[in-house]
C-alpha cells in the first residue's frame, strides 16, 4: 500500500484524493499523536490552522478542525496566510501543533494537508507514519467539556508575523532599510497577496503589486514562481530595481533582475551566503543545499570559502541537516530558502526582505550580485503518465542513466528522481553546453516514457 504522506504532507486532487473524510481522520489522528503527551493540570492542547486561498481549502479546513476538536484540541483558525506564517505562529502562540491546508505551487484543483509540531517544525517520516497508523485505530474520544473549542482569529496573529519579518532586517519606526528600492511583487493570487506587499512596504520599499486578488480559483494560474513571465515583463515596464515571485503558499521566492532576467533559488542562496559570510553571520561557513542545486553554485561557494552540504530534495531534509549540525542557511533551487535565525521552514517573504536588504546594503544591482553565482547549462524534463515507483529500479532506465553519465564525464551530471508531490518523474541534466544538456535530457526522458509507461 502506498504511503499516504509525500515529500511535503498529504497532497492530491481535492475531493478525490484529499477528501473531507480524510481531513477529518487526519485531524483526529494528528491530535492523538502530537497532542497526546502528558500535560500540566488545567492545560488544554491547542492547534493553529491556516490555508491558502483555494476554494477546497474551506471544506478541508473544516474537516481538519472537526477532527482536532473532536479529539479534545482547541483550534485557532487563522484563515488565509502563508505556510511559514503558520509555522512561526505555532511557536509564537505556544501551540502543540499546526495544520496548513495547501498544495503550494500545484494547480488550483489540487490541495494538501501538512502538519507542524510544537516549535513550528515539520514532521519527520517516523511521526508521519505514526499519524497514518492512527487513522486505522479507534480510541475513546472526549465528551462534554473535554471536546475542543474553535476560535477564529481577528488578524492580530498574522500582524505579529509581519512584525517579525520586518524586524529581521532591522526595520524600526525610525529606520526603513529598503527606502529607495522599487520592487515588483507577484503574489500568485495566493496566501501572501496581502502579507508580501505589506511587509516590503513597512520596510520602506516602493511596491508594484500584481496577481494579488485571490478568488479561490486563480491561485498559481499563469502567475507566481512557477510562471514568472508576467513578472519579468512588469519589472522592465515599471522600471523596478527587481521583482520577487512567491508560490501559492509563499514558502518559495524567486527573483527577477532589472532587465527581466530570472534569478533562481540557487543564486539567491549564493548571494545570501556570501553576504552572511562577509559579515561573519554564516554558521560554520556552510550552506546546505539539495542534490538538485546547480553545479555552478557549488563551484561559486567553494571559491568563496563556503562549504556546501547536499541533502535529498525537500526543504524539510535541508532543515534536518541544518538543525543537526548548527547550520544557518539552506534551501533549494526552487526558491525554498531557510534562514534558521528567523524561521523554521522556507519563507518566501522573509527571503525577499533579506535579498532586498543585501541589494540595498551592497549598492549593487541584483544582476551584478547574481552574476557572481554562474549557472551551468541545465535542463529539467518532467515526464508524466509513468509509474514513478519504478524510476530507480527499472534496468533499462538505470542503463540509460549510466550511459548518459559516462558521456558527460566530469563536465556535467544526471539526476533522475520521482516527484514527492506530483505523479511524475523528473529528469535533470547539467552539461558544458545547453545543446548537450537538452539532448541528453530529451533522450533520457524518452527512455523513461517508454520503459515506465502506465
PDB file of N, CA, C and O in Angstrom, residues 232-276:
ATOM      1  N   UNK A 232       8.533  39.187 -15.171  1.00  0.00           N
ATOM      2  CA  UNK A 232       9.684  39.633 -15.958  1.00  0.00           C
ATOM      3  C   UNK A 232       9.325  40.838 -16.818  1.00  0.00           C
ATOM      4  O   UNK A 232      10.109  41.788 -16.935  1.00  0.00           O
ATOM      5  N   UNK A 233       8.130  40.821 -17.401  1.00  0.00           N
ATOM      6  CA  UNK A 233       7.691  41.949 -18.228  1.00  0.00           C
ATOM      7  C   UNK A 233       7.376  43.178 -17.376  1.00  0.00           C
ATOM      8  O   UNK A 233       7.734  44.310 -17.732  1.00  0.00           O
ATOM      9  N   UNK A 234       6.739  42.971 -16.225  1.00  0.00           N
ATOM     10  CA  UNK A 234       6.341  44.096 -15.372  1.00  0.00           C
ATOM     11  C   UNK A 234       7.555  44.796 -14.766  1.00  0.00           C
ATOM     12  O   UNK A 234       7.582  46.026 -14.668  1.00  0.00           O
ATOM     13  N   UNK A 235       8.571  44.041 -14.366  1.00  0.00           N
ATOM     14  CA  UNK A 235       9.769  44.653 -13.787  1.00  0.00           C
ATOM     15  C   UNK A 235      10.387  45.643 -14.767  1.00  0.00           C
ATOM     16  O   UNK A 235      10.759  46.770 -14.402  1.00  0.00           O
ATOM     17  N   UNK A 236      10.484  45.239 -16.019  1.00  0.00           N
ATOM     18  CA  UNK A 236      11.073  46.112 -17.038  1.00  0.00           C
ATOM     19  C   UNK A 236      10.170  47.308 -17.302  1.00  0.00           C
ATOM     20  O   UNK A 236      10.626  48.468 -17.322  1.00  0.00           O
ATOM     21  N   UNK A 237       8.866  47.056 -17.479  1.00  0.00           N
ATOM     22  CA  UNK A 237       7.933  48.138 -17.795  1.00  0.00           C
ATOM     23  C   UNK A 237       7.824  49.150 -16.661  1.00  0.00           C
ATOM     24  O   UNK A 237       7.689  50.357 -16.908  1.00  0.00           O
ATOM     25  N   UNK A 238       7.886  48.687 -15.423  1.00  0.00           N
ATOM     26  CA  UNK A 238       7.739  49.572 -14.266  1.00  0.00           C
ATOM     27  C   UNK A 238       9.060  50.188 -13.827  1.00  0.00           C
ATOM     28  O   UNK A 238       9.096  50.949 -12.858  1.00  0.00           O
ATOM     29  N   UNK A 239      10.160  49.822 -14.508  1.00  0.00           N
ATOM     30  CA  UNK A 239      11.496  50.295 -14.163  1.00  0.00           C
ATOM     31  C   UNK A 239      11.804  50.010 -12.693  1.00  0.00           C
ATOM     32  O   UNK A 239      12.351  50.856 -11.974  1.00  0.00           O
ATOM     33  N   UNK A 240      11.431  48.813 -12.280  1.00  0.00           N
ATOM     34  CA  UNK A 240      11.698  48.396 -10.901  1.00  0.00           C
ATOM     35  C   UNK A 240      13.162  48.000 -10.743  1.00  0.00           C
ATOM     36  O   UNK A 240      13.833  47.613 -11.717  1.00  0.00           O
ATOM     37  N   UNK A 241      13.670  48.090  -9.522  1.00  0.00           N
ATOM     38  CA  UNK A 241      15.035  47.635  -9.259  1.00  0.00           C
ATOM     39  C   UNK A 241      15.129  46.126  -9.431  1.00  0.00           C
ATOM     40  O   UNK A 241      16.122  45.604  -9.931  1.00  0.00           O
ATOM     41  N   UNK A 242      14.092  45.425  -9.022  1.00  0.00           N
ATOM     42  CA  UNK A 242      13.985  43.988  -9.264  1.00  0.00           C
ATOM     43  C   UNK A 242      12.580  43.555  -8.856  1.00  0.00           C
ATOM     44  O   UNK A 242      11.765  44.353  -8.381  1.00  0.00           O
ATOM     45  N   UNK A 243      12.275  42.273  -9.056  1.00  0.00           N
ATOM     46  CA  UNK A 243      10.976  41.744  -8.671  1.00  0.00           C
ATOM     47  C   UNK A 243      11.128  40.441  -7.924  1.00  0.00           C
ATOM     48  O   UNK A 243      12.164  39.771  -8.019  1.00  0.00           O
ATOM     49  N   UNK A 244      10.087  40.061  -7.176  1.00  0.00           N
ATOM     50  CA  UNK A 244      10.068  38.777  -6.474  1.00  0.00           C
ATOM     51  C   UNK A 244       8.754  38.075  -6.779  1.00  0.00           C
ATOM     52  O   UNK A 244       7.709  38.720  -6.933  1.00  0.00           O
ATOM     53  N   UNK A 245       8.818  36.754  -6.882  1.00  0.00           N
ATOM     54  CA  UNK A 245       7.631  35.950  -7.157  1.00  0.00           C
ATOM     55  C   UNK A 245       7.489  34.880  -6.089  1.00  0.00           C
ATOM     56  O   UNK A 245       8.437  34.136  -5.818  1.00  0.00           O
ATOM     57  N   UNK A 246       6.311  34.806  -5.484  1.00  0.00           N
ATOM     58  CA  UNK A 246       6.016  33.775  -4.499  1.00  0.00           C
ATOM     59  C   UNK A 246       5.201  32.664  -5.149  1.00  0.00           C
ATOM     60  O   UNK A 246       4.657  32.835  -6.242  1.00  0.00           O
ATOM     61  N   UNK A 247       5.102  31.522  -4.476  1.00  0.00           N
ATOM     62  CA  UNK A 247       4.180  30.486  -4.929  1.00  0.00           C
ATOM     63  C   UNK A 247       2.906  30.587  -4.088  1.00  0.00           C
ATOM     64  O   UNK A 247       2.739  31.520  -3.298  1.00  0.00           O
ATOM     65  N   UNK A 248       1.987  29.635  -4.279  1.00  0.00           N
ATOM     66  CA  UNK A 248       0.665  29.748  -3.680  1.00  0.00           C
ATOM     67  C   UNK A 248       0.641  29.892  -2.184  1.00  0.00           C
ATOM     68  O   UNK A 248      -0.212  30.603  -1.642  1.00  0.00           O
ATOM     69  N   UNK A 249       1.541  29.209  -1.471  1.00  0.00           N
ATOM     70  CA  UNK A 249       1.554  29.328  -0.008  1.00  0.00           C
ATOM     71  C   UNK A 249       2.741  30.131   0.501  1.00  0.00           C
ATOM     72  O   UNK A 249       2.982  30.207   1.699  1.00  0.00           O
ATOM     73  N   UNK A 250       3.497  30.719  -0.420  1.00  0.00           N
ATOM     74  CA  UNK A 250       4.562  31.683  -0.096  1.00  0.00           C
ATOM     75  C   UNK A 250       5.692  31.094   0.724  1.00  0.00           C
ATOM     76  O   UNK A 250       6.323  31.800   1.509  1.00  0.00           O
ATOM     77  N   UNK A 251       5.975  29.801   0.535  1.00  0.00           N
ATOM     78  CA  UNK A 251       7.203  29.280   1.151  1.00  0.00           C
ATOM     79  C   UNK A 251       8.354  29.276   0.152  1.00  0.00           C
ATOM     80  O   UNK A 251       9.450  28.811   0.471  1.00  0.00           O
ATOM     81  N   UNK A 252       8.109  29.813  -1.048  1.00  0.00           N
ATOM     82  CA  UNK A 252       9.156  29.940  -2.061  1.00  0.00           C
ATOM     83  C   UNK A 252       9.274  31.383  -2.522  1.00  0.00           C
ATOM     84  O   UNK A 252       8.302  32.139  -2.478  1.00  0.00           O
ATOM     85  N   UNK A 253      10.455  31.732  -3.002  1.00  0.00           N
ATOM     86  CA  UNK A 253      10.682  33.046  -3.587  1.00  0.00           C
ATOM     87  C   UNK A 253      11.717  32.930  -4.693  1.00  0.00           C
ATOM     88  O   UNK A 253      12.820  32.411  -4.471  1.00  0.00           O
ATOM     89  N   UNK A 254      11.357  33.368  -5.878  1.00  0.00           N
ATOM     90  CA  UNK A 254      12.324  33.571  -6.959  1.00  0.00           C
ATOM     91  C   UNK A 254      12.372  35.061  -7.250  1.00  0.00           C
ATOM     92  O   UNK A 254      11.490  35.819  -6.833  1.00  0.00           O
ATOM     93  N   UNK A 255      13.387  35.498  -7.962  1.00  0.00           N
ATOM     94  CA  UNK A 255      13.548  36.926  -8.231  1.00  0.00           C
ATOM     95  C   UNK A 255      13.791  37.173  -9.713  1.00  0.00           C
ATOM     96  O   UNK A 255      14.114  36.258 -10.474  1.00  0.00           O
ATOM     97  N   UNK A 256      13.626  38.438 -10.107  1.00  0.00           N
ATOM     98  CA  UNK A 256      13.857  38.871 -11.478  1.00  0.00           C
ATOM     99  C   UNK A 256      14.655  40.173 -11.404  1.00  0.00           C
ATOM    100  O   UNK A 256      14.276  41.091 -10.663  1.00  0.00           O
ATOM    101  N   UNK A 257      15.774  40.253 -12.130  1.00  0.00           N
ATOM    102  CA  UNK A 257      16.583  41.473 -12.057  1.00  0.00           C
ATOM    103  C   UNK A 257      15.974  42.587 -12.909  1.00  0.00           C
ATOM    104  O   UNK A 257      14.956  42.393 -13.581  1.00  0.00           O
ATOM    105  N   UNK A 258      16.596  43.761 -12.891  1.00  0.00           N
ATOM    106  CA  UNK A 258      16.013  44.937 -13.547  1.00  0.00           C
ATOM    107  C   UNK A 258      15.842  44.763 -15.049  1.00  0.00           C
ATOM    108  O   UNK A 258      15.022  45.439 -15.666  1.00  0.00           O
ATOM    109  N   UNK A 259      16.598  43.830 -15.632  1.00  0.00           N
ATOM    110  CA  UNK A 259      16.482  43.579 -17.068  1.00  0.00           C
ATOM    111  C   UNK A 259      15.498  42.479 -17.411  1.00  0.00           C
ATOM    112  O   UNK A 259      15.368  42.097 -18.574  1.00  0.00           O
ATOM    113  N   UNK A 260      14.815  41.943 -16.399  1.00  0.00           N
ATOM    114  CA  UNK A 260      13.832  40.898 -16.642  1.00  0.00           C
ATOM    115  C   UNK A 260      14.394  39.499 -16.639  1.00  0.00           C
ATOM    116  O   UNK A 260      13.707  38.549 -17.027  1.00  0.00           O
ATOM    117  N   UNK A 261      15.642  39.330 -16.181  1.00  0.00           N
ATOM    118  CA  UNK A 261      16.284  38.008 -16.158  1.00  0.00           C
ATOM    119  C   UNK A 261      15.977  37.306 -14.840  1.00  0.00           C
ATOM    120  O   UNK A 261      16.113  37.899 -13.765  1.00  0.00           O
ATOM    121  N   UNK A 262      15.588  36.035 -14.927  1.00  0.00           N
ATOM    122  CA  UNK A 262      15.226  35.277 -13.736  1.00  0.00           C
ATOM    123  C   UNK A 262      16.455  34.996 -12.867  1.00  0.00           C
ATOM    124  O   UNK A 262      17.523  34.639 -13.358  1.00  0.00           O
ATOM    125  N   UNK A 263      16.290  35.140 -11.570  1.00  0.00           N
ATOM    126  CA  UNK A 263      17.312  34.798 -10.574  1.00  0.00           C
ATOM    127  C   UNK A 263      16.714  33.691  -9.710  1.00  0.00           C
ATOM    128  O   UNK A 263      15.755  33.926  -8.974  1.00  0.00           O
ATOM    129  N   UNK A 264      17.259  32.471  -9.815  1.00  0.00           N
ATOM    130  CA  UNK A 264      16.626  31.333  -9.159  1.00  0.00           C
ATOM    131  C   UNK A 264      17.085  31.163  -7.713  1.00  0.00           C
ATOM    132  O   UNK A 264      17.894  31.938  -7.183  1.00  0.00           O
ATOM    133  N   UNK A 265      16.557  30.106  -7.069  1.00  0.00           N
ATOM    134  CA  UNK A 265      16.866  29.877  -5.663  1.00  0.00           C
ATOM    135  C   UNK A 265      18.330  29.638  -5.393  1.00  0.00           C
ATOM    136  O   UNK A 265      18.858  30.050  -4.347  1.00  0.00           O
ATOM    137  N   UNK A 266      19.024  28.948  -6.310  1.00  0.00           N
ATOM    138  CA  UNK A 266      20.458  28.731  -6.133  1.00  0.00           C
ATOM    139  C   UNK A 266      21.211  30.049  -6.073  1.00  0.00           C
ATOM    140  O   UNK A 266      22.097  30.246  -5.235  1.00  0.00           O
ATOM    141  N   UNK A 267      20.883  30.957  -6.977  1.00  0.00           N
ATOM    142  CA  UNK A 267      21.575  32.249  -6.999  1.00  0.00           C
ATOM    143  C   UNK A 267      21.236  33.085  -5.766  1.00  0.00           C
ATOM    144  O   UNK A 267      22.108  33.751  -5.208  1.00  0.00           O
ATOM    145  N   UNK A 268      19.969  33.040  -5.329  1.00  0.00           N
ATOM    146  CA  UNK A 268      19.596  33.754  -4.106  1.00  0.00           C
ATOM    147  C   UNK A 268      20.361  33.197  -2.914  1.00  0.00           C
ATOM    148  O   UNK A 268      20.897  33.952  -2.090  1.00  0.00           O
ATOM    149  N   UNK A 269      20.449  31.876  -2.833  1.00  0.00           N
ATOM    150  CA  UNK A 269      21.212  31.248  -1.754  1.00  0.00           C
ATOM    151  C   UNK A 269      22.674  31.695  -1.783  1.00  0.00           C
ATOM    152  O   UNK A 269      23.265  32.010  -0.744  1.00  0.00           O
ATOM    153  N   UNK A 270      23.247  31.713  -2.974  1.00  0.00           N
ATOM    154  CA  UNK A 270      24.641  32.124  -3.107  1.00  0.00           C
ATOM    155  C   UNK A 270      24.865  33.564  -2.685  1.00  0.00           C
ATOM    156  O   UNK A 270      25.849  33.887  -2.001  1.00  0.00           O
ATOM    157  N   UNK A 271      23.951  34.449  -3.088  1.00  0.00           N
ATOM    158  CA  UNK A 271      24.058  35.864  -2.710  1.00  0.00           C
ATOM    159  C   UNK A 271      23.983  36.019  -1.192  1.00  0.00           C
ATOM    160  O   UNK A 271      24.806  36.721  -0.574  1.00  0.00           O
ATOM    161  N   UNK A 272      23.003  35.355  -0.575  1.00  0.00           N
ATOM    162  CA  UNK A 272      22.838  35.474   0.876  1.00  0.00           C
ATOM    163  C   UNK A 272      24.011  34.838   1.628  1.00  0.00           C
ATOM    164  O   UNK A 272      24.474  35.375   2.639  1.00  0.00           O
ATOM    165  N   UNK A 273      24.498  33.698   1.125  1.00  0.00           N
ATOM    166  CA  UNK A 273      25.615  33.019   1.790  1.00  0.00           C
ATOM    167  C   UNK A 273      26.868  33.883   1.773  1.00  0.00           C
ATOM    168  O   UNK A 273      27.565  34.009   2.795  1.00  0.00           O
ATOM    169  N   UNK A 274      27.174  34.476   0.627  1.00  0.00           N
ATOM    170  CA  UNK A 274      28.364  35.328   0.519  1.00  0.00           C
ATOM    171  C   UNK A 274      28.243  36.536   1.452  1.00  0.00           C
ATOM    172  O   UNK A 274      29.200  36.927   2.115  1.00  0.00           O
ATOM    173  N   UNK A 275      27.035  37.126   1.502  1.00  0.00           N
ATOM    174  CA  UNK A 275      26.834  38.295   2.355  1.00  0.00           C
ATOM    175  C   UNK A 275      26.963  37.930   3.833  1.00  0.00           C
ATOM    176  O   UNK A 275      27.613  38.645   4.613  1.00  0.00           O
ATOM    177  N   UNK A 276      26.368  36.798   4.217  1.00  0.00           N
ATOM    178  CA  UNK A 276      26.432  36.380   5.611  1.00  0.00           C
ATOM    179  C   UNK A 276      27.848  36.010   6.028  1.00  0.00           C
ATOM    180  O   UNK A 276      28.277  36.319   7.133  1.00  0.00           O
TER     181      UNK A 276
END
